[in-house]
Amino acid sequence: MPTISDQTDLFRKKLLGKTGKISDKTLEMHLGIYAVQVRRAKELLAAVEKEDLPEEGALPGSLFRANRLDLSYCLCAARSHELYFQILGGSGAAPQGKLREWIDRDFGSLGRFLRDLRATALASDSWAWSCLDPASGRLFNLLGDPRGGLPLWGGLPLIALDMEDHAFLLDFGQDRAAYLDSLLGQIDWEAVASRLPLL
Ligand SMILES: [Fe+2]
């Protein structure tokens, strides 16, 4: 039976000591937040599967409603964290191949794409993503609110940037821009490119 998996150990192995100014202490704390989201998603899924459907009149304000909202939140947050950890810890070498072609096509240049992504992330209180929209075929940089997932139906997320306090406060204080610059400087572009559909 398919299940929700916790990839904490895999990310720890990949990233400890390899995230530049983002300390191992922050990384461990952040992995802990992710692990709680996965565990909570599993608990909520189990609760939802066991629950009897309430009477229709009792649905607004019900535990049924709260559990489903929380399940969606925990899954979205876990997925964004998984992508964040997947694209962290790169060498900083520029993207190549199809990914670079599409960035240049949709944003004019890599520099312009990064400036757009940086501004998008700084404007966000929680997440910023770069994603491919299969419907139009182009790349978008988008931001979301703390409880939301990727705000584009069918969008394929390529990059997730976590702009919540817990991602940077310990290492950068309130200097979100310094954190973001460290983050953008260590994007693993090969990991990003591996998410593109095969053409
Ligand atoms: Fe986070």
XYZ file of C-alpha atoms and ligand atoms in Angstrom:
200
model
C 0.000 0.000 0.000
C 1.471 3.427 -0.912
C 2.390 5.487 2.121
C 3.772 8.874 3.139
C 7.521 8.515 3.620
C 9.884 10.428 5.894
C 13.131 11.332 4.092
C 14.870 12.969 7.055
C 17.798 10.518 7.148
C 18.446 10.873 3.438
C 18.494 14.694 3.664
C 20.690 14.640 6.784
C 23.225 12.426 5.049
C 23.221 14.629 1.956
C 23.352 18.020 3.654
C 25.162 18.033 7.013
C 28.268 20.192 6.720
C 27.371 21.203 3.164
C 24.997 24.143 3.458
C 27.444 27.044 3.782
C 26.303 29.738 6.202
C 23.177 27.752 7.021
C 24.483 25.901 10.074
C 24.115 22.230 10.927
C 22.211 23.342 14.041
C 19.618 25.109 11.880
C 19.542 22.179 9.494
C 18.874 19.667 12.298
C 16.141 21.859 13.765
C 14.626 22.323 10.312
C 14.707 18.591 9.569
C 12.920 18.120 12.889
C 10.126 20.453 11.767
C 9.817 18.499 8.522
C 9.730 15.160 10.372
C 6.884 16.421 12.582
C 4.931 17.474 9.481
C 5.335 14.012 7.957
C 4.393 12.279 11.208
C 1.373 14.543 11.640
C 0.272 13.914 8.035
C 0.411 10.174 8.694
C -1.588 10.544 11.918
C -4.199 12.711 10.195
C -4.483 10.314 7.273
C -5.051 7.451 9.725
C -7.680 9.521 11.565
C -9.449 10.491 8.336
C -9.483 6.876 7.138
C -11.002 5.652 10.399
C -13.518 8.445 10.829
C -17.226 7.872 10.234
C -18.654 10.510 7.903
C -20.547 13.062 10.032
C -24.132 14.047 9.313
C -24.162 16.717 6.588
C -25.489 19.368 8.944
C -22.596 18.740 11.332
C -19.837 19.191 8.711
C -19.159 22.948 9.127
C -16.876 23.403 12.136
C -16.463 19.634 12.555
C -13.378 17.647 13.500
C -13.770 16.030 10.058
C -13.242 19.439 8.441
C -10.335 20.370 10.746
C -8.543 17.072 10.113
C -8.813 17.441 6.345
C -7.572 21.018 6.423
C -4.643 20.003 8.617
C -3.875 16.987 6.435
C -3.652 19.233 3.397
C -1.450 21.718 5.269
C 0.928 19.041 6.605
C 1.275 17.363 3.212
C 1.928 20.657 1.397
C 4.434 21.791 4.019
C 6.224 18.423 3.942
C 6.397 18.455 0.122
C 7.795 21.987 0.059
C 10.391 21.056 2.687
C 11.367 17.970 0.684
C 11.995 20.098 -2.383
C 13.873 22.700 -0.300
C 16.211 20.013 1.078
C 16.587 18.411 -2.357
C 17.852 21.580 -3.984
C 20.112 22.714 -1.102
C 23.826 22.012 -0.846
C 24.824 22.478 -4.496
C 28.175 23.751 -5.727
C 26.809 27.032 -7.051
C 27.681 26.058 -10.625
C 25.229 27.625 -13.077
C 22.409 25.565 -14.589
C 22.977 24.040 -18.000
C 21.043 22.301 -20.757
C 17.277 22.461 -21.161
C 16.742 24.145 -17.797
C 19.089 26.984 -18.723
C 17.452 27.323 -22.140
C 14.031 27.670 -20.549
C 15.266 30.150 -17.950
C 16.826 32.283 -20.686
C 13.699 31.952 -22.843
C 11.229 32.950 -20.088
C 13.299 35.472 -18.128
C 15.854 36.767 -20.637
C 18.891 35.616 -18.638
C 19.890 33.634 -15.553
C 20.654 36.891 -13.743
C 17.183 38.212 -14.414
C 15.587 34.947 -13.328
C 17.537 34.997 -10.053
C 16.656 38.642 -9.388
C 12.994 37.842 -9.979
C 13.139 34.760 -7.734
C 14.996 36.728 -5.031
C 12.405 39.522 -5.021
C 9.577 36.962 -4.981
C 11.116 35.222 -1.961
C 11.758 38.484 -0.099
C 8.121 39.449 -0.645
C 6.981 36.169 0.936
C 6.436 35.406 4.626
C 6.632 31.691 4.011
C 7.384 29.951 0.722
C 8.521 30.969 -2.734
C 8.695 28.502 -5.596
C 9.900 28.357 -9.130
C 7.714 26.065 -11.165
C 6.946 24.872 -14.655
C 3.380 25.407 -15.789
C 2.586 22.527 -18.174
C -0.491 24.348 -19.468
C 1.439 27.308 -20.867
C 4.837 25.599 -21.022
C 6.621 28.424 -19.202
C 8.394 28.948 -15.899
C 6.869 31.020 -13.112
C 8.221 32.347 -9.825
C 5.396 32.333 -7.275
C 4.908 32.958 -3.586
C 2.429 31.546 -1.107
C 0.929 32.111 2.305
C 1.961 30.049 5.338
C -0.817 27.450 5.078
C -0.910 27.076 1.324
C 0.805 24.761 -1.090
C 2.018 25.650 -4.567
C -0.569 28.168 -5.791
C -0.787 26.851 -9.361
C -2.885 23.897 -10.416
C -0.784 21.262 -12.149
C 2.378 23.333 -11.723
C 5.552 21.281 -11.417
C 7.632 22.801 -8.617
C 11.338 23.024 -9.456
C 12.688 25.144 -6.585
C 11.257 25.776 -3.095
C 12.657 28.560 -0.915
C 11.665 28.573 2.755
C 11.344 32.160 4.032
C 9.856 31.407 7.441
C 11.830 32.596 10.472
C 12.924 29.124 11.538
C 14.926 28.752 8.325
C 17.300 31.640 9.058
C 16.847 33.316 12.452
C 19.537 31.324 14.246
C 22.239 32.007 11.645
C 21.254 35.358 10.127
C 19.056 37.134 12.693
C 16.570 39.314 10.808
C 18.824 39.571 7.740
C 16.553 37.642 5.379
C 18.442 38.902 2.334
C 21.751 37.441 3.598
C 20.051 34.097 4.188
C 18.453 34.181 0.764
C 21.726 35.027 -0.949
C 23.361 32.057 0.772
C 20.457 29.891 -0.343
C 20.477 31.060 -3.964
C 24.251 30.586 -4.092
C 23.980 26.896 -3.238
C 21.104 25.750 -5.424
C 21.830 22.278 -6.745
C 20.895 22.969 -10.356
C 21.383 19.361 -11.365
C 18.741 18.378 -8.802
C 16.471 21.108 -10.202
C 17.021 19.958 -13.818
C 16.313 16.333 -12.848
C 12.728 17.374 -12.074
C 12.024 18.549 -15.622
C 9.877 16.276 -17.763
C 11.747 14.211 -20.337
C 11.213 15.708 -23.775
Fe 10.757 25.317 7.073
